[in-house]
PDB file of C-alpha atoms in Angstrom:
ATOM      1  CA  MET A   1     -52.176 211.587 252.527  1.00 35.00           C
ATOM      2  CA  THR A   2     -53.077 214.270 249.993  1.00 38.00           C
ATOM      3  CA  VAL A   3     -56.364 216.051 249.530  1.00 40.00           C
ATOM      4  CA  ARG A   4     -58.382 214.520 246.731  1.00 38.00           C
ATOM      5  CA  GLU A   5     -58.771 216.922 243.822  1.00 41.00           C
ATOM      6  CA  PHE A   6     -62.005 215.389 242.466  1.00 40.00           C
ATOM      7  CA  ILE A   7     -64.245 216.702 245.250  1.00 46.00           C
ATOM      8  CA  ARG A   8     -67.305 218.418 243.830  1.00 48.00           C
ATOM      9  CA  VAL A   9     -67.715 222.097 244.496  1.00 52.00           C
ATOM     10  CA  GLY A  10     -71.047 222.935 246.054  1.00 60.00           C
ATOM     11  CA  GLY A  11     -73.704 220.672 247.483  1.00 73.00           C
ATOM     12  CA  ARG A  12     -73.081 218.248 250.330  1.00 74.00           C
ATOM     13  CA  SER A  13     -69.305 218.245 249.870  1.00 83.00           C
ATOM     14  CA  ALA A  14     -69.105 222.023 250.226  1.00 84.00           C
ATOM     15  CA  ARG A  15     -71.371 221.963 253.303  1.00 89.00           C
ATOM     16  CA  ILE A  16     -69.157 219.312 254.927  1.00 89.00           C
ATOM     17  CA  GLN A  17     -65.999 221.256 254.146  1.00 90.00           C
ATOM     18  CA  SER A  18     -67.516 224.454 255.506  1.00 90.00           C
ATOM     19  CA  ALA A  19     -68.755 222.766 258.697  1.00 93.00           C
ATOM     20  CA  VAL A  20     -65.435 221.027 259.340  1.00 92.00           C
ATOM     21  CA  HIS A  21     -63.404 224.181 258.639  1.00 92.00           C
ATOM     22  CA  ALA A  22     -65.639 226.198 260.969  1.00 93.00           C
ATOM     23  CA  ALA A  23     -65.320 223.527 263.660  1.00 94.00           C
ATOM     24  CA  VAL A  24     -61.524 223.560 263.398  1.00 92.00           C
ATOM     25  CA  GLN A  25     -61.414 227.340 263.706  1.00 91.00           C
ATOM     26  CA  ARG A  26     -63.879 227.396 266.619  1.00 93.00           C
ATOM     27  CA  LEU A  27     -62.126 224.613 268.527  1.00 92.00           C
ATOM     28  CA  ALA A  28     -58.628 225.981 267.831  1.00 88.00           C
ATOM     29  CA  ALA A  29     -59.699 229.338 269.260  1.00 87.00           C
ATOM     30  CA  ALA A  30     -60.900 227.683 272.469  1.00 89.00           C
ATOM     31  CA  THR A  31     -58.187 225.084 273.068  1.00 87.00           C
ATOM     32  CA  SER A  32     -54.621 224.212 272.177  1.00 85.00           C
ATOM     33  CA  ARG A  33     -54.346 222.736 268.704  1.00 81.00           C
ATOM     34  CA  ASP A  34     -52.176 219.978 270.150  1.00 85.00           C
ATOM     35  CA  GLU A  35     -55.235 218.813 272.067  1.00 90.00           C
ATOM     36  CA  LEU A  36     -57.548 218.698 269.030  1.00 91.00           C
ATOM     37  CA  THR A  37     -58.608 215.305 267.761  1.00 92.00           C
ATOM     38  CA  VAL A  38     -60.477 214.116 264.705  1.00 94.00           C
ATOM     39  CA  PRO A  39     -63.399 212.811 266.822  1.00 94.00           C
ATOM     40  CA  GLN A  40     -63.667 216.221 268.560  1.00 94.00           C
ATOM     41  CA  ILE A  41     -63.703 218.089 265.259  1.00 94.00           C
ATOM     42  CA  ALA A  42     -66.154 215.624 263.718  1.00 94.00           C
ATOM     43  CA  ALA A  43     -68.562 216.014 266.643  1.00 94.00           C
ATOM     44  CA  ALA A  44     -68.366 219.814 266.462  1.00 94.00           C
ATOM     45  CA  ALA A  45     -68.952 219.717 262.691  1.00 93.00           C
ATOM     46  CA  GLY A  46     -71.777 217.182 262.879  1.00 93.00           C
ATOM     47  CA  VAL A  47     -70.007 214.576 260.751  1.00 94.00           C
ATOM     48  CA  THR A  48     -68.450 211.208 261.481  1.00 93.00           C
ATOM     49  CA  PRO A  49     -64.695 210.854 262.054  1.00 93.00           C
ATOM     50  CA  SER A  50     -64.546 208.574 259.012  1.00 93.00           C
ATOM     51  CA  THR A  51     -65.764 211.485 256.873  1.00 93.00           C
ATOM     52  CA  ILE A  52     -62.760 213.537 257.986  1.00 93.00           C
ATOM     53  CA  TYR A  53     -60.318 210.664 257.510  1.00 93.00           C
ATOM     54  CA  ARG A  54     -61.746 209.880 254.075  1.00 93.00           C
ATOM     55  CA  ARG A  55     -61.629 213.496 252.931  1.00 91.00           C
ATOM     56  CA  TRP A  56     -58.413 214.740 254.563  1.00 91.00           C
ATOM     57  CA  GLY A  57     -56.560 211.659 255.765  1.00 89.00           C
ATOM     58  CA  ASP A  58     -55.176 213.135 258.981  1.00 88.00           C
ATOM     59  CA  LEU A  59     -55.167 216.254 261.146  1.00 89.00           C
ATOM     60  CA  SER A  60     -52.154 217.890 259.498  1.00 88.00           C
ATOM     61  CA  ALA A  61     -53.807 217.650 256.069  1.00 89.00           C
ATOM     62  CA  LEU A  62     -57.015 219.089 257.512  1.00 92.00           C
ATOM     63  CA  PHE A  63     -55.132 221.944 259.211  1.00 91.00           C
ATOM     64  CA  ALA A  64     -53.304 222.657 255.924  1.00 89.00           C
ATOM     65  CA  ASP A  65     -56.607 222.768 254.031  1.00 89.00           C
ATOM     66  CA  VAL A  66     -58.097 225.161 256.603  1.00 90.00           C
ATOM     67  CA  ALA A  67     -54.963 227.315 256.409  1.00 88.00           C
ATOM     68  CA  VAL A  68     -55.164 227.574 252.613  1.00 88.00           C
ATOM     69  CA  GLN A  69     -58.761 228.753 252.836  1.00 88.00           C
ATOM     70  CA  ARG A  70     -57.859 231.336 255.484  1.00 87.00           C
ATOM     71  CA  LEU A  71     -54.891 232.570 253.428  1.00 87.00           C
ATOM     72  CA  ARG A  72     -56.971 232.890 250.254  1.00 87.00           C
ATOM     73  CA  PRO A  73     -57.147 236.588 249.335  1.00 87.00           C
ATOM     74  CA  ILE A  74     -60.523 238.248 249.556  1.00 86.00           C
ATOM     75  CA  ALA A  75     -59.614 241.257 247.388  1.00 89.00           C
ATOM     76  CA  ASP A  76     -57.067 242.481 244.877  1.00 92.00           C
ATOM     77  CA  PRO A  77     -54.012 244.282 246.218  1.00 94.00           C
ATOM     78  CA  GLU A  78     -54.466 247.978 246.928  1.00 93.00           C
ATOM     79  CA  ASP A  79     -54.122 250.295 243.929  1.00 95.00           C
ATOM     80  CA  THR A  80     -52.237 253.387 245.087  1.00 95.00           C
ATOM     81  CA  GLY A  81     -51.800 254.768 241.564  1.00 95.00           C
ATOM     82  CA  ALA A  82     -48.106 253.934 241.149  1.00 95.00           C
ATOM     83  CA  MET A  83     -46.230 250.652 240.841  1.00 95.00           C
ATOM     84  CA  ALA A  84     -43.582 251.408 243.466  1.00 94.00           C
ATOM     85  CA  SER A  85     -46.126 252.303 246.147  1.00 96.00           C
ATOM     86  CA  ASP A  86     -48.450 249.427 245.131  1.00 97.00           C
ATOM     87  CA  LEU A  87     -45.580 246.978 245.542  1.00 96.00           C
ATOM     88  CA  ARG A  88     -44.345 248.538 248.783  1.00 96.00           C
ATOM     89  CA  THR A  89     -47.849 248.500 250.285  1.00 97.00           C
ATOM     90  CA  PHE A  90     -48.391 244.888 249.250  1.00 96.00           C
ATOM     91  CA  ILE A  91     -45.053 243.694 250.672  1.00 97.00           C
ATOM     92  CA  GLU A  92     -45.602 245.584 253.937  1.00 96.00           C
ATOM     93  CA  GLN A  93     -49.049 244.033 254.375  1.00 95.00           C
ATOM     94  CA  PHE A  94     -47.756 240.599 253.341  1.00 95.00           C
ATOM     95  CA  MET A  95     -44.931 240.733 255.895  1.00 95.00           C
ATOM     96  CA  GLU A  96     -47.173 241.998 258.690  1.00 94.00           C
ATOM     97  CA  GLU A  97     -49.899 239.407 258.063  1.00 93.00           C
ATOM     98  CA  MET A  98     -47.608 236.434 257.515  1.00 93.00           C
ATOM     99  CA  SER A  99     -45.305 237.239 260.448  1.00 92.00           C
ATOM    100  CA  SER A 100     -48.188 237.659 262.903  1.00 90.00           C
ATOM    101  CA  PRO A 101     -48.744 234.718 265.268  1.00 88.00           C
ATOM    102  CA  VAL A 102     -51.799 233.632 263.259  1.00 87.00           C
ATOM    103  CA  GLY A 103     -49.960 234.021 259.951  1.00 90.00           C
ATOM    104  CA  ARG A 104     -47.001 231.988 261.206  1.00 90.00           C
ATOM    105  CA  GLU A 105     -49.310 229.206 262.361  1.00 88.00           C
ATOM    106  CA  LEU A 106     -51.139 229.158 259.034  1.00 88.00           C
ATOM    107  CA  LEU A 107     -47.882 229.040 257.078  1.00 89.00           C
ATOM    108  CA  ARG A 108     -46.578 226.203 259.220  1.00 88.00           C
ATOM    109  CA  ASP A 109     -49.808 224.293 258.612  1.00 88.00           C
ATOM    110  CA  VAL A 110     -49.534 224.808 254.858  1.00 88.00           C
ATOM    111  CA  PHE A 111     -45.884 223.787 254.758  1.00 86.00           C
ATOM    112  CA  SER A 112     -46.533 220.710 256.889  1.00 84.00           C
ATOM    113  CA  GLN A 113     -48.151 219.138 253.811  1.00 78.00           C
ATOM    114  CA  ALA A 114     -45.959 219.155 250.725  1.00 72.00           C
ATOM    115  CA  GLY A 115     -47.613 219.602 247.380  1.00 74.00           C
ATOM    116  CA  ALA A 116     -50.907 221.174 246.447  1.00 79.00           C
ATOM    117  CA  HIS A 117     -51.306 223.355 249.540  1.00 81.00           C
ATOM    118  CA  THR A 118     -47.947 225.101 249.170  1.00 84.00           C
ATOM    119  CA  VAL A 119     -48.428 225.546 245.434  1.00 87.00           C
ATOM    120  CA  GLN A 120     -51.876 227.030 246.013  1.00 87.00           C
ATOM    121  CA  CYS A 121     -50.613 229.550 248.584  1.00 88.00           C
ATOM    122  CA  GLY A 122     -47.665 230.474 246.398  1.00 88.00           C
ATOM    123  CA  GLY A 123     -50.152 231.033 243.608  1.00 91.00           C
ATOM    124  CA  PHE A 124     -52.081 233.560 245.711  1.00 93.00           C
ATOM    125  CA  THR A 125     -48.951 235.677 246.161  1.00 94.00           C
ATOM    126  CA  LYS A 126     -47.925 235.357 242.515  1.00 96.00           C
ATOM    127  CA  GLU A 127     -51.430 236.388 241.376  1.00 95.00           C
ATOM    128  CA  HIS A 128     -51.303 239.520 243.535  1.00 96.00           C
ATOM    129  CA  LEU A 129     -47.852 240.465 242.246  1.00 97.00           C
ATOM    130  CA  THR A 130     -48.998 239.836 238.668  1.00 97.00           C
ATOM    131  CA  THR A 131     -52.002 242.113 239.250  1.00 96.00           C
ATOM    132  CA  ILE A 132     -49.691 244.890 240.483  1.00 97.00           C
ATOM    133  CA  ALA A 133     -47.319 244.426 237.515  1.00 96.00           C
ATOM    134  CA  GLU A 134     -50.194 244.422 235.014  1.00 97.00           C
ATOM    135  CA  ARG A 135     -51.626 247.610 236.539  1.00 97.00           C
ATOM    136  CA  ALA A 136     -48.210 249.227 236.193  1.00 96.00           C
ATOM    137  CA  LYS A 137     -47.984 248.215 232.536  1.00 96.00           C
ATOM    138  CA  ALA A 138     -51.497 249.552 231.883  1.00 96.00           C
ATOM    139  CA  ARG A 139     -50.410 252.901 233.398  1.00 96.00           C
ATOM    140  CA  GLY A 140     -47.389 253.015 231.079  1.00 96.00           C
ATOM    141  CA  GLU A 141     -44.852 252.090 233.756  1.00 95.00           C
ATOM    142  CA  VAL A 142     -42.181 249.463 233.146  1.00 91.00           C
ATOM    143  CA  PRO A 143     -43.390 246.596 235.330  1.00 92.00           C
ATOM    144  CA  PHE A 144     -41.176 244.627 237.685  1.00 93.00           C
ATOM    145  CA  ASP A 145     -40.356 240.980 237.051  1.00 94.00           C
ATOM    146  CA  VAL A 146     -42.749 238.990 239.235  1.00 96.00           C
ATOM    147  CA  ASP A 147     -40.297 236.094 239.609  1.00 95.00           C
ATOM    148  CA  GLU A 148     -37.538 238.478 240.754  1.00 95.00           C
ATOM    149  CA  VAL A 149     -39.819 239.832 243.491  1.00 96.00           C
ATOM    150  CA  LEU A 150     -40.773 236.290 244.509  1.00 96.00           C
ATOM    151  CA  ASP A 151     -37.121 235.189 244.625  1.00 95.00           C
ATOM    152  CA  HIS A 152     -35.584 238.281 246.210  1.00 96.00           C
ATOM    153  CA  VAL A 153     -38.356 239.692 248.412  1.00 97.00           C
ATOM    154  CA  VAL A 154     -41.070 237.145 249.179  1.00 96.00           C
ATOM    155  CA  ALA A 155     -38.772 234.125 249.594  1.00 95.00           C
ATOM    156  CA  PRO A 156     -36.514 235.732 252.241  1.00 95.00           C
ATOM    157  CA  ILE A 157     -39.574 236.943 254.165  1.00 95.00           C
ATOM    158  CA  ILE A 158     -41.109 233.453 254.181  1.00 93.00           C
ATOM    159  CA  TYR A 159     -37.755 231.900 255.122  1.00 92.00           C
ATOM    160  CA  HIS A 160     -37.386 234.153 258.160  1.00 93.00           C
ATOM    161  CA  ILE A 161     -40.990 233.572 259.213  1.00 91.00           C
ATOM    162  CA  LEU A 162     -40.704 229.797 259.025  1.00 88.00           C
ATOM    163  CA  TYR A 163     -37.265 229.463 260.533  1.00 88.00           C
ATOM    164  CA  GLY A 164     -37.377 232.439 262.901  1.00 77.00           C
ATOM    165  CA  ASP A 165     -33.756 233.479 262.597  1.00 70.00           C
ATOM    166  CA  ARG A 166     -34.455 237.193 262.097  1.00 74.00           C
ATOM    167  CA  LYS A 167     -37.017 239.623 263.412  1.00 85.00           C
ATOM    168  CA  LEU A 168     -38.762 240.993 260.380  1.00 92.00           C
ATOM    169  CA  THR A 169     -39.095 244.755 260.171  1.00 94.00           C
ATOM    170  CA  LEU A 170     -40.446 247.141 257.597  1.00 95.00           C
ATOM    171  CA  ASP A 171     -36.888 248.448 257.108  1.00 96.00           C
ATOM    172  CA  TYR A 172     -35.712 244.939 256.220  1.00 95.00           C
ATOM    173  CA  CYS A 173     -38.572 244.496 253.724  1.00 95.00           C
ATOM    174  CA  HIS A 174     -37.871 247.921 252.228  1.00 96.00           C
ATOM    175  CA  SER A 175     -34.193 246.986 251.782  1.00 96.00           C
ATOM    176  CA  LEU A 176     -35.253 243.816 249.932  1.00 96.00           C
ATOM    177  CA  LEU A 177     -37.516 245.885 247.689  1.00 96.00           C
ATOM    178  CA  ASP A 178     -34.801 248.482 247.077  1.00 94.00           C
ATOM    179  CA  ARG A 179     -32.391 245.738 245.986  1.00 93.00           C
ATOM    180  CA  VAL A 180     -34.858 244.107 243.597  1.00 90.00           C
ATOM    181  CA  GLN A 181     -35.917 247.494 242.196  1.00 84.00           C
ATOM    182  CA  SER A 182     -32.281 248.293 241.413  1.00 84.00           C
ATOM    183  CA  LEU A 183     -32.106 245.261 239.087  1.00 75.00           C
ATOM    184  CA  PRO A 184     -32.441 245.991 235.351  1.00 74.00           C
ATOM    185  CA  ARG A 185     -36.051 245.740 234.213  1.00 66.00           C
ATOM    186  CA  LYS A 186     -37.274 243.857 231.205  1.00 64.00           C
ATOM    187  CA  THR A 187     -38.989 246.126 228.739  1.00 57.00           C
TER     188      THR A 187
END
């Protein structure tokens, strides 16, 4: 089941979402997620199980919604004063955060629900890269192609995190960046 998009922001709906999200995070920190149930979460949030089922449909949709909120950026990417170092810093932080045990769990939750959740998370990354590229342009630098960085740097990192076939290192991420930075830039 998908998350309904017509939920009002603010008011009772926002309070319910906040309480349920907080309950999921609190309970997941204290017990195995495999042991969590909708009635447990509902009791901890002070809502009825039917409220959770009506709003999220099932546990995987709820976990995906919580993951999206936790992955939502709280600030713009760091501005180091130069595009190359801005991009390098962002990719290093992205790899470290997403490949951490918590990051891996959040990504798996997001990808367990096809559709809006994955698009939303992809949008966060694209927005950050666009911010870095726009800063570069404003400084007079020739900006990188955001889609090239997504395809040739971000995508391989996410692939290896989700499928675990390679230990991610900063050297690996730097090699991805070096390859994409050697591509001709659009002017």
